[in-house]
PDB file of C-alpha atoms and ligand atoms in Angstrom:
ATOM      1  CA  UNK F 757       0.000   0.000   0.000  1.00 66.00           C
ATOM      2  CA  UNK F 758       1.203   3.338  -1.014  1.00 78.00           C
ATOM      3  CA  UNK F 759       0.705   5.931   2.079  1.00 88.00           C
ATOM      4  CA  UNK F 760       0.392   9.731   1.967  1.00 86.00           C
ATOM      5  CA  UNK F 761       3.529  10.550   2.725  1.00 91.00           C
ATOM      6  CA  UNK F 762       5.461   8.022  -0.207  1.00 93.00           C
ATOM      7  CA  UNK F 763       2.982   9.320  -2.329  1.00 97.00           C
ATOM      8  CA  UNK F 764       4.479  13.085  -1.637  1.00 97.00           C
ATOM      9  CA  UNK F 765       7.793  11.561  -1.989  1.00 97.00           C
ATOM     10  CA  UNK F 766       7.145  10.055  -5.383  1.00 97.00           C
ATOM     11  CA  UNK F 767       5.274  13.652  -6.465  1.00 98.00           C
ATOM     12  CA  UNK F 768       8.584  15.550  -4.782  1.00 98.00           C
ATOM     13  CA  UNK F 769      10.787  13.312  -6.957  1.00 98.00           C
ATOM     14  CA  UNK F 770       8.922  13.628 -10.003  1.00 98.00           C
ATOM     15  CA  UNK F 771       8.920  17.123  -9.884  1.00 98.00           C
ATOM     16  CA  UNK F 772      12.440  17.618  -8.709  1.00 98.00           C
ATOM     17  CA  UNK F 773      13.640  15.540 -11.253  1.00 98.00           C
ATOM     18  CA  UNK F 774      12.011  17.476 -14.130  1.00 98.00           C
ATOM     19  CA  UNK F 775      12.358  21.101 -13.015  1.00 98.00           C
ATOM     20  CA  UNK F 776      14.858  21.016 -10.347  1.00 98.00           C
ATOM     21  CA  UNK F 777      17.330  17.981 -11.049  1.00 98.00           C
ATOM     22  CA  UNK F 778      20.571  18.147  -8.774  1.00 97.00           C
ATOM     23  CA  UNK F 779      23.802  18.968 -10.534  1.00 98.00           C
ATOM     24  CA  UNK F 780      27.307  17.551  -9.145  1.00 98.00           C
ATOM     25  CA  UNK F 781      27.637  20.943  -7.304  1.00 98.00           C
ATOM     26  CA  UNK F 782      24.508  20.634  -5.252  1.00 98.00           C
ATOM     27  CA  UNK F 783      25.108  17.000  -4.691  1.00 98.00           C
ATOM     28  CA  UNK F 784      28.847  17.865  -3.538  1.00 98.00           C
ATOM     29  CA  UNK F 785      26.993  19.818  -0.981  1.00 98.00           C
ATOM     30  CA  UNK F 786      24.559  17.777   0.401  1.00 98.00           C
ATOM     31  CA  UNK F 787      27.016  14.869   0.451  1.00 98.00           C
ATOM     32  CA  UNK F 788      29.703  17.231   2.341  1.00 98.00           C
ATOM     33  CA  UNK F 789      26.798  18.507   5.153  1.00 98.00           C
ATOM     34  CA  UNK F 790      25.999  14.749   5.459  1.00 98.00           C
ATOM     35  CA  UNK F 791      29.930  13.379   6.017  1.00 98.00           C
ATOM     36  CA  UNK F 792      30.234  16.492   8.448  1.00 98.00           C
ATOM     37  CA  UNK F 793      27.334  15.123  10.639  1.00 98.00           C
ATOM     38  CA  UNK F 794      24.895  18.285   9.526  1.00 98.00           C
ATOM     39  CA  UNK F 795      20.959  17.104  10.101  1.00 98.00           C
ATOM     40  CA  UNK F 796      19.387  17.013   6.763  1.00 98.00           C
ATOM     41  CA  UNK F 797      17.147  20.257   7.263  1.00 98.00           C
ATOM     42  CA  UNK F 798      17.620  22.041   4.006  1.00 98.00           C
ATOM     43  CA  UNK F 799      15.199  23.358   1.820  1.00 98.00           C
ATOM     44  CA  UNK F 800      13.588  20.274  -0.352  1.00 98.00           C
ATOM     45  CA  UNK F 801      15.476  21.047  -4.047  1.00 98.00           C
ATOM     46  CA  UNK F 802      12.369  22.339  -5.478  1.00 98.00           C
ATOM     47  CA  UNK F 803      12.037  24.669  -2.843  1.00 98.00           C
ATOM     48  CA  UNK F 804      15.375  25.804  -3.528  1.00 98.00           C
ATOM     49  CA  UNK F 805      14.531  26.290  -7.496  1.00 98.00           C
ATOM     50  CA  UNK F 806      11.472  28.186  -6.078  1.00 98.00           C
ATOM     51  CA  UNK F 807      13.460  30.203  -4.057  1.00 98.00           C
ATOM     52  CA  UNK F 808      15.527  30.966  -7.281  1.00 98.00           C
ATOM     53  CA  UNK F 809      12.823  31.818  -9.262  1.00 98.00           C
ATOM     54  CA  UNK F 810      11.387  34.257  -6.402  1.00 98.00           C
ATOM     55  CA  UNK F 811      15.002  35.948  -6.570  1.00 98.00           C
ATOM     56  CA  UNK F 812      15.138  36.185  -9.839  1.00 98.00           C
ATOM     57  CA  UNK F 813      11.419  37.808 -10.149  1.00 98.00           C
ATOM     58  CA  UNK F 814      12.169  39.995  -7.577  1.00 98.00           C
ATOM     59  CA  UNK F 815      15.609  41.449  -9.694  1.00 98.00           C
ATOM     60  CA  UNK F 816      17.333  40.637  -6.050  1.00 98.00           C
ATOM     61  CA  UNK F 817      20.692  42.215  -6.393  1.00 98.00           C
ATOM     62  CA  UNK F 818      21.522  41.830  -2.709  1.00 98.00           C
ATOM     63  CA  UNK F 819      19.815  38.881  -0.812  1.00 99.00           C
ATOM     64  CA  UNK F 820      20.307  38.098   3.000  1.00 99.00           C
ATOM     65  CA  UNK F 821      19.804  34.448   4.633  1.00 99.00           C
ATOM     66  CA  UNK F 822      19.271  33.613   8.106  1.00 99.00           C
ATOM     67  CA  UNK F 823      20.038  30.339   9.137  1.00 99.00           C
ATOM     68  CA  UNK F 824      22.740  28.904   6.557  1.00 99.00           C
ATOM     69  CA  UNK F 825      23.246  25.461   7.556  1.00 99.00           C
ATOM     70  CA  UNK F 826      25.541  23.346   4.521  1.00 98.00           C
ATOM     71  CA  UNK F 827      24.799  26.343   2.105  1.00 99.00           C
ATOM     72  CA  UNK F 828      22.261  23.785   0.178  1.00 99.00           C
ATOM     73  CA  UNK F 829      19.373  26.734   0.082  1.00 99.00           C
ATOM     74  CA  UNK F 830      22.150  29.543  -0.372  1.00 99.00           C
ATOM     75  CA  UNK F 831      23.449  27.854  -3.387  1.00 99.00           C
ATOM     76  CA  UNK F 832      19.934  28.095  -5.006  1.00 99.00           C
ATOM     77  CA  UNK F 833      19.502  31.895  -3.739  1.00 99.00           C
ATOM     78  CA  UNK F 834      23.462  32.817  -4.637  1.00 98.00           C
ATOM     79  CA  UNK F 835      22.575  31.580  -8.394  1.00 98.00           C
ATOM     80  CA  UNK F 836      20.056  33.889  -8.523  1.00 98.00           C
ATOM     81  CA  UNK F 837      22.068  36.538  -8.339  1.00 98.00           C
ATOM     82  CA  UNK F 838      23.465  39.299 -11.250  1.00 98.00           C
ATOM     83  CA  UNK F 839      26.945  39.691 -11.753  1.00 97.00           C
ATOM     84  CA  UNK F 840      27.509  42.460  -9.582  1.00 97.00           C
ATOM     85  CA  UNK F 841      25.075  40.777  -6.923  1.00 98.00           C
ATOM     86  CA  UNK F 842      25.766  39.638  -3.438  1.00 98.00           C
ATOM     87  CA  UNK F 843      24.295  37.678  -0.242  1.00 99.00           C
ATOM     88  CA  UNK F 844      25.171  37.704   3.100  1.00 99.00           C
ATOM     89  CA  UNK F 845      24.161  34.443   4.874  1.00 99.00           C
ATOM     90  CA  UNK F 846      24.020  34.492   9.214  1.00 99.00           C
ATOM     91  CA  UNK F 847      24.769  31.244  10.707  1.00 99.00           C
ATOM     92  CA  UNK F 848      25.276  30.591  14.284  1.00 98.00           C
ATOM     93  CA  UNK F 849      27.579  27.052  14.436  1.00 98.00           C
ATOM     94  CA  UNK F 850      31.091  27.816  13.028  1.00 98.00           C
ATOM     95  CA  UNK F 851      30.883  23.955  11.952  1.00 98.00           C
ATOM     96  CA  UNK F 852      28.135  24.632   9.990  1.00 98.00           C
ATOM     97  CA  UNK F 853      29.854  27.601   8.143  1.00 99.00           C
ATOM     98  CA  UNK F 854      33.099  26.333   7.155  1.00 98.00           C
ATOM     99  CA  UNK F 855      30.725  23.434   5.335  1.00 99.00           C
ATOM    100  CA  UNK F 856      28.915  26.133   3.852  1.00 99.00           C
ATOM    101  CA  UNK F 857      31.790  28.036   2.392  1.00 98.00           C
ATOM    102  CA  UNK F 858      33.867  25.280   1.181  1.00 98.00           C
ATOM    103  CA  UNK F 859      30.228  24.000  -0.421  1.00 98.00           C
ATOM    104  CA  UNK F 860      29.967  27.852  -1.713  1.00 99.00           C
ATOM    105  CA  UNK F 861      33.520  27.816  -2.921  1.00 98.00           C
ATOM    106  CA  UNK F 862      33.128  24.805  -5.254  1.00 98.00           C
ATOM    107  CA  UNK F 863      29.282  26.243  -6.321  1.00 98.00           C
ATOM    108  CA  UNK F 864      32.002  28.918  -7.695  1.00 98.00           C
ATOM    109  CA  UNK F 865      30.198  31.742  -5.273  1.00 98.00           C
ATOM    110  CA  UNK F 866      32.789  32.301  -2.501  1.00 97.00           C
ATOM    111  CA  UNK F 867      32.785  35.990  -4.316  1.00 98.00           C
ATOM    112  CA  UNK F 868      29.165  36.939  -4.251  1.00 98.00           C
ATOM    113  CA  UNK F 869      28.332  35.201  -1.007  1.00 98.00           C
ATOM    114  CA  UNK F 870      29.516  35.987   2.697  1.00 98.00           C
ATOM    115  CA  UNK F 871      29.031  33.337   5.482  1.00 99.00           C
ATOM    116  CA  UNK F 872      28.585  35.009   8.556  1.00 99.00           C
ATOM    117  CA  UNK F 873      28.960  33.357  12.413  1.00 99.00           C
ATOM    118  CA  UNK F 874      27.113  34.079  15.185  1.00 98.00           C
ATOM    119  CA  UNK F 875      23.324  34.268  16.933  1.00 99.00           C
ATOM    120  CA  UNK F 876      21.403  35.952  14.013  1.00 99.00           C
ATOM    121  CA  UNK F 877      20.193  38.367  16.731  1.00 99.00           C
ATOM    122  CA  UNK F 878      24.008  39.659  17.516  1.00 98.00           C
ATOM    123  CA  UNK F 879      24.977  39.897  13.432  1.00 99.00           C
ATOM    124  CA  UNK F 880      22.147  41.448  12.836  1.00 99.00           C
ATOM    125  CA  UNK F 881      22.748  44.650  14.699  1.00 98.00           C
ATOM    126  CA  UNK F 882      26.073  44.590  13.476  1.00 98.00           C
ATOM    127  CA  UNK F 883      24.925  44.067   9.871  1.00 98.00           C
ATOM    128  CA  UNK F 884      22.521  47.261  10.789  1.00 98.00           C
ATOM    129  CA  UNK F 885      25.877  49.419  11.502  1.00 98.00           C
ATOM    130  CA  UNK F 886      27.338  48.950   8.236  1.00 98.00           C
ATOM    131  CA  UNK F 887      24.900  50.736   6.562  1.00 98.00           C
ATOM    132  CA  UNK F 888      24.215  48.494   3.837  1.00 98.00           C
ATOM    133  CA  UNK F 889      22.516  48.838   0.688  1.00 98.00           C
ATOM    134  CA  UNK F 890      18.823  47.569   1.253  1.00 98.00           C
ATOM    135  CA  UNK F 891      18.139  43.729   0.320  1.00 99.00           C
ATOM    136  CA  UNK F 892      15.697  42.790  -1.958  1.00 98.00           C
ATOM    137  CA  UNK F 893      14.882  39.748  -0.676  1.00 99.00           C
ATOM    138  CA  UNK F 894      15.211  38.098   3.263  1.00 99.00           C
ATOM    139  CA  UNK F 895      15.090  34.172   3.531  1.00 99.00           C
ATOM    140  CA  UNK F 896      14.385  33.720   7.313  1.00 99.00           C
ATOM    141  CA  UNK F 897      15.101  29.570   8.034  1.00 99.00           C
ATOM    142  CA  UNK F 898      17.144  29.574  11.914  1.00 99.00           C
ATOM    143  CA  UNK F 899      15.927  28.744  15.020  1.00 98.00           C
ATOM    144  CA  UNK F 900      12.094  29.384  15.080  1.00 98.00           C
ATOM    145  CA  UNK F 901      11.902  31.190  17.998  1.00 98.00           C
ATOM    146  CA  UNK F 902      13.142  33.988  16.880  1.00 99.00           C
ATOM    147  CA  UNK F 903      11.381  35.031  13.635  1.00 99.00           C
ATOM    148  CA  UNK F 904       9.408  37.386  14.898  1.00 98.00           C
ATOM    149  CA  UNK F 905      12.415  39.142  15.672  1.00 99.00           C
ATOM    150  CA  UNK F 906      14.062  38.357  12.281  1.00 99.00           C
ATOM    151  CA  UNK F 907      11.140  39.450  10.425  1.00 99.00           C
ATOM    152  CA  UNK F 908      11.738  43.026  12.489  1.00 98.00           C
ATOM    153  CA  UNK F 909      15.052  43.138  11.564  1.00 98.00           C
ATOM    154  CA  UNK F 910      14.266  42.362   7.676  1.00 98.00           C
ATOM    155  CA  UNK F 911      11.977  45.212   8.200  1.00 98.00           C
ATOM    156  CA  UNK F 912      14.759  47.137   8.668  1.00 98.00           C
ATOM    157  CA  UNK F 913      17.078  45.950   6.345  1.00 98.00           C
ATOM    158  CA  UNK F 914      15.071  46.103   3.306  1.00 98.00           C
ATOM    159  CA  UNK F 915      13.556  48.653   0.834  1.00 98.00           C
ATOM    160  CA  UNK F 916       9.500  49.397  -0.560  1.00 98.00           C
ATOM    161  CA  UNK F 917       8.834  46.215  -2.820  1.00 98.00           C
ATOM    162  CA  UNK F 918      11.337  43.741  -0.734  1.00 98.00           C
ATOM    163  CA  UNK F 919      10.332  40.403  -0.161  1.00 99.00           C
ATOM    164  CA  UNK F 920      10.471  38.564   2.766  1.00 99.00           C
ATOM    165  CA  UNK F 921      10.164  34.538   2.928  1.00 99.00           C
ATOM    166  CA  UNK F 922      10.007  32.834   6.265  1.00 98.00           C
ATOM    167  CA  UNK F 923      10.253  28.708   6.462  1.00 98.00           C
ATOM    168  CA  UNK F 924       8.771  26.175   8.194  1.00 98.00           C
ATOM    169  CA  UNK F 925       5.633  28.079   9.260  1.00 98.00           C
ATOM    170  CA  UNK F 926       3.404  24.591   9.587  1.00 98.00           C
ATOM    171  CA  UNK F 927       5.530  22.145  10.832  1.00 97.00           C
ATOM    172  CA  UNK F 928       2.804  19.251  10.795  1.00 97.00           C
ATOM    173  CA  UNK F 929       0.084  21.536  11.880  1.00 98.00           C
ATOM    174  CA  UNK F 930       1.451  22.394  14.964  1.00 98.00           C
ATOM    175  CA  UNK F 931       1.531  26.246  14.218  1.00 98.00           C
ATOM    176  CA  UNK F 932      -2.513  26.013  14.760  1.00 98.00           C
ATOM    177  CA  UNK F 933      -1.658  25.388  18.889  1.00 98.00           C
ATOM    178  CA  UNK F 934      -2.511  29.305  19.877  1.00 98.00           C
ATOM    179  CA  UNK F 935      -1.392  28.086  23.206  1.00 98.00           C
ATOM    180  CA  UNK F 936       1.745  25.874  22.416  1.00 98.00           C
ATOM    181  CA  UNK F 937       4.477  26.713  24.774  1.00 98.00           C
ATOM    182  CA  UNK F 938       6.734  25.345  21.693  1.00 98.00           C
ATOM    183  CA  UNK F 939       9.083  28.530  21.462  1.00 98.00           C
ATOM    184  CA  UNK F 940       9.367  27.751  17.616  1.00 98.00           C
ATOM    185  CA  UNK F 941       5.251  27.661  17.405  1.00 98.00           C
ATOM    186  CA  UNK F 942       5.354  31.070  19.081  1.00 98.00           C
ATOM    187  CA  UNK F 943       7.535  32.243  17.386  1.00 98.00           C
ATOM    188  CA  UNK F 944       6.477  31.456  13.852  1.00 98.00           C
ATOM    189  CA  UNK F 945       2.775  32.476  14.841  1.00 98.00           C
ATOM    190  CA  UNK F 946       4.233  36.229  16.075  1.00 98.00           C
ATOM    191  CA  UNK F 947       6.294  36.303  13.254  1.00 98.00           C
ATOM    192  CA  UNK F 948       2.709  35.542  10.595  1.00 98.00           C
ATOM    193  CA  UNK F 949       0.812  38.065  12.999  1.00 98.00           C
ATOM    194  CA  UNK F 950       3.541  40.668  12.170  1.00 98.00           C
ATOM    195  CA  UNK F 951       2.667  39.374   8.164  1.00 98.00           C
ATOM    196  CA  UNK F 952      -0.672  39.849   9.347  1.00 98.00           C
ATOM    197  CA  UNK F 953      -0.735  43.318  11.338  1.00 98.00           C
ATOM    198  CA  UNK F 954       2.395  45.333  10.161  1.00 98.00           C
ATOM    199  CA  UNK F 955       1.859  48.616   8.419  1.00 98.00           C
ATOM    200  CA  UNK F 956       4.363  47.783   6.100  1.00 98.00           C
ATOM    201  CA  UNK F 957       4.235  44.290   5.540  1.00 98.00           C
ATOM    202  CA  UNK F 958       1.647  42.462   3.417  1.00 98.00           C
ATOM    203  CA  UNK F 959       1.528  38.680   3.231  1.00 98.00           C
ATOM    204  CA  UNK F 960       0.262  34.761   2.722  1.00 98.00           C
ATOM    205  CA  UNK F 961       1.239  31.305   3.767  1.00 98.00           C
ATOM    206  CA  UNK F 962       1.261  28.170   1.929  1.00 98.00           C
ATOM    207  CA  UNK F 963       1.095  24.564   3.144  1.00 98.00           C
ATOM    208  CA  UNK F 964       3.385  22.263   1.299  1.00 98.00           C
ATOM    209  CA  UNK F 965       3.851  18.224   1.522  1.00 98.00           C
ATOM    210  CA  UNK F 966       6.936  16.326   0.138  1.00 97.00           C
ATOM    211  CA  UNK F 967      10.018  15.013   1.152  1.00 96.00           C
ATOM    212  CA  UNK F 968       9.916  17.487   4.175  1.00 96.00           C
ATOM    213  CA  UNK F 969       6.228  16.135   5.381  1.00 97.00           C
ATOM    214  CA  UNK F 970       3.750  18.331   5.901  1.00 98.00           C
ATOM    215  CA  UNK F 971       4.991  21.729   5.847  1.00 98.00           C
ATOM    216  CA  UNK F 972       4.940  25.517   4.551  1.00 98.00           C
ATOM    217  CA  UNK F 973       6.273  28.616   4.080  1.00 98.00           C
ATOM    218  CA  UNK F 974       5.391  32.692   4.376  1.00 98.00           C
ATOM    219  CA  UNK F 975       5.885  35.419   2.002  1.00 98.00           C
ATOM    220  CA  UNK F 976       5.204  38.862   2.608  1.00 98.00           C
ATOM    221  CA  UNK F 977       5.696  42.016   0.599  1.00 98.00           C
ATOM    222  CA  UNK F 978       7.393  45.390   1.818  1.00 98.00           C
ATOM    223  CA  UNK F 979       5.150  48.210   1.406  1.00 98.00           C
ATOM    224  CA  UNK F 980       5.528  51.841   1.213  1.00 93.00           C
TER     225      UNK F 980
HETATM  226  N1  SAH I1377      18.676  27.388   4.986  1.00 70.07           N
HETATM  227  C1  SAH I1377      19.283  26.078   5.113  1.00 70.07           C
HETATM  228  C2  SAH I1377      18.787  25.339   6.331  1.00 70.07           C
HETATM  229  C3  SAH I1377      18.993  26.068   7.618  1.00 70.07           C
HETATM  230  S1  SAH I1377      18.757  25.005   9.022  1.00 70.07           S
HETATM  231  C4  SAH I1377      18.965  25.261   3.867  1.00 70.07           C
HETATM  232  O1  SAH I1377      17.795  25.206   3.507  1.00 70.07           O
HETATM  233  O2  SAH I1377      19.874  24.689   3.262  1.00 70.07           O
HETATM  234  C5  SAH I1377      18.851  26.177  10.292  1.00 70.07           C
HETATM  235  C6  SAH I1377      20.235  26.722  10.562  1.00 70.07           C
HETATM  236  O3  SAH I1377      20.067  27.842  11.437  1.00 70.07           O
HETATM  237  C7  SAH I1377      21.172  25.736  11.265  1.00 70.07           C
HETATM  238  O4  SAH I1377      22.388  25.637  10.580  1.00 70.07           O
HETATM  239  C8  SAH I1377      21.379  26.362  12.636  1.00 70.07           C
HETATM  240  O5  SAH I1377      22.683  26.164  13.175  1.00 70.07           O
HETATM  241  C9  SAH I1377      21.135  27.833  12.345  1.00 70.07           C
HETATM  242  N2  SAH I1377      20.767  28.621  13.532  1.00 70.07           N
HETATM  243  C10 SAH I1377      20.096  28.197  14.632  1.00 70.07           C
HETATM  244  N3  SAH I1377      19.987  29.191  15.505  1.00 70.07           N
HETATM  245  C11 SAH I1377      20.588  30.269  14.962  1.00 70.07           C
HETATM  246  C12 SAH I1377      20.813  31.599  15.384  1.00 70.07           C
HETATM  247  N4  SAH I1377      20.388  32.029  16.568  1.00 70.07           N
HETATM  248  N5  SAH I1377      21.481  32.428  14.563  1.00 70.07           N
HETATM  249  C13 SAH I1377      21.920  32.004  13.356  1.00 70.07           C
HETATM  250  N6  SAH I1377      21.725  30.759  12.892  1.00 70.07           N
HETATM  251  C14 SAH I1377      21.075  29.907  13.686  1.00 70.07           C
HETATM  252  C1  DHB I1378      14.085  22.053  10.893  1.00 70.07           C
HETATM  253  C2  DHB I1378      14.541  23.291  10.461  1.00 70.07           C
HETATM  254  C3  DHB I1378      14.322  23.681   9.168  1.00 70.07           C
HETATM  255  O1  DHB I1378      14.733  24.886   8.712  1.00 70.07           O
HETATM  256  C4  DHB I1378      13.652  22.864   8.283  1.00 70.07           C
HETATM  257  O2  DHB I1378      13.444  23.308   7.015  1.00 70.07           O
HETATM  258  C5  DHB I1378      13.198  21.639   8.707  1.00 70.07           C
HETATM  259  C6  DHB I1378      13.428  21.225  10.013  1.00 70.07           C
HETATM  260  C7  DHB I1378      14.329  21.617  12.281  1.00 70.07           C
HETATM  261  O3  DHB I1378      14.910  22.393  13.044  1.00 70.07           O
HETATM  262  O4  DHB I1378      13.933  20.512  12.620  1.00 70.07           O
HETATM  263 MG1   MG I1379      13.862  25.399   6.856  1.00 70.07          MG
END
């Protein structure tokens, strides 16, 4: 009997295989996060392609990550970008970085992309100080807890038309628990009822099933 969940898995790999096959250089990289003992929480490859395409709709010229893991979803995001383009990618386990930049380096982006270590919510500020150029896009995937934070700092890191994506917002249907006392469930919900509420911020959610169960992400829109 075929359940639910091998039928997502056979749907995943049918469309992954058409419209997002793996190349050697993504392979490399999840095979190097797996040898180095990284858990196997990267985006599912056609989230990565769809994380692509969103970059490449939005014209992102200057993308920020939070939450880099082996690189796997930055490689997607860092092919996105023009010439001239650049990401910056926060990451709190040094382990996890040196993966990511020696998976970077042989994706051929150790120019465009910059691996950062430390608690998102102590780069951040730092990030702030520099002054930089606004990003066009914000890919929020650390520890859950904290996106409603993150999604305050993308606020103030990005420009009128910016997008910001936030991962993992279902998690099996758990984000539904108004009263959880999972920090990652309360933190997801504040982050959607900043979506929700925000001036500034317009946005949706959308459940997905695949290889990475039953799950979803968030998008919202900087306004004016
Ligand atoms: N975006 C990656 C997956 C990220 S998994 C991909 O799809 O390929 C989440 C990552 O966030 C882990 O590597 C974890 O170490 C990191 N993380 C957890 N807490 C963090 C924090 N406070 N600041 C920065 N990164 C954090
Ligand atoms: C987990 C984190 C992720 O970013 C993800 O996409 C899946 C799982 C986790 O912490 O379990
Ligand atoms: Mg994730």
């Amino acid at each position: 009997m075929t359940t639910a969940h091998e039928l997502w898995d056979d749907v995943d790999a049918y469309f992954t295989g058409l419209l997002a096959p793996a190349d050697e250089v993504l392979t490399a990289a999840l095979r190097e996060s797996e040898a180095a003992g990284l858990p196997p929480i990267n985006v599912a490859p056609n989230q990565g392609k769809l994380l692509q395409l969103l970059a490449r709709l939005q014209g992102a010229r200057r993308v920020l990550e939070i939450g880099t893991l082996g690189g796997y979803s930055t490689i997607w995001l860092g092919r996105a970008l023009p010439a001239d383009g650049r990401l910056i990618t926060l990451e709190y386990d040094a382990k996890h970085a040196d993966v990511a930049r020696r998976n970077l380096a042989r994706a051929g982006l150790d120019k465009s992309t910059e691996v950062r270590v430390g608690p998102a919510l102590e780069s951040l500020p730092k990030l702030a100080e520099e002054r930089p150029d606004p990003f066009d896009l914000v890919f929020i995937d650390a520890d859950k807890a904290n996106n409603a934070h993150y999604v305050e700092w993308a606020l103030k890191l990005t420009r009128p038309g910016s997008l910001i994506l936030l991962d993992n917002v279902v998690r099996g249907g758990r984000v539904i628990d108004a009263d959880s006392d999972d920090p990652g469930v309360r933190g997801t919900r504040a982050a959607l009822e900043l979506m929700a509420t925000h001036p500034k911020l317009t946005g949706t959610a959308v459940q997905t099933v695949g290889v990475k169960g039953h799950d979803g992400f968030a998008l919202a829109r900087v306004l004016d």
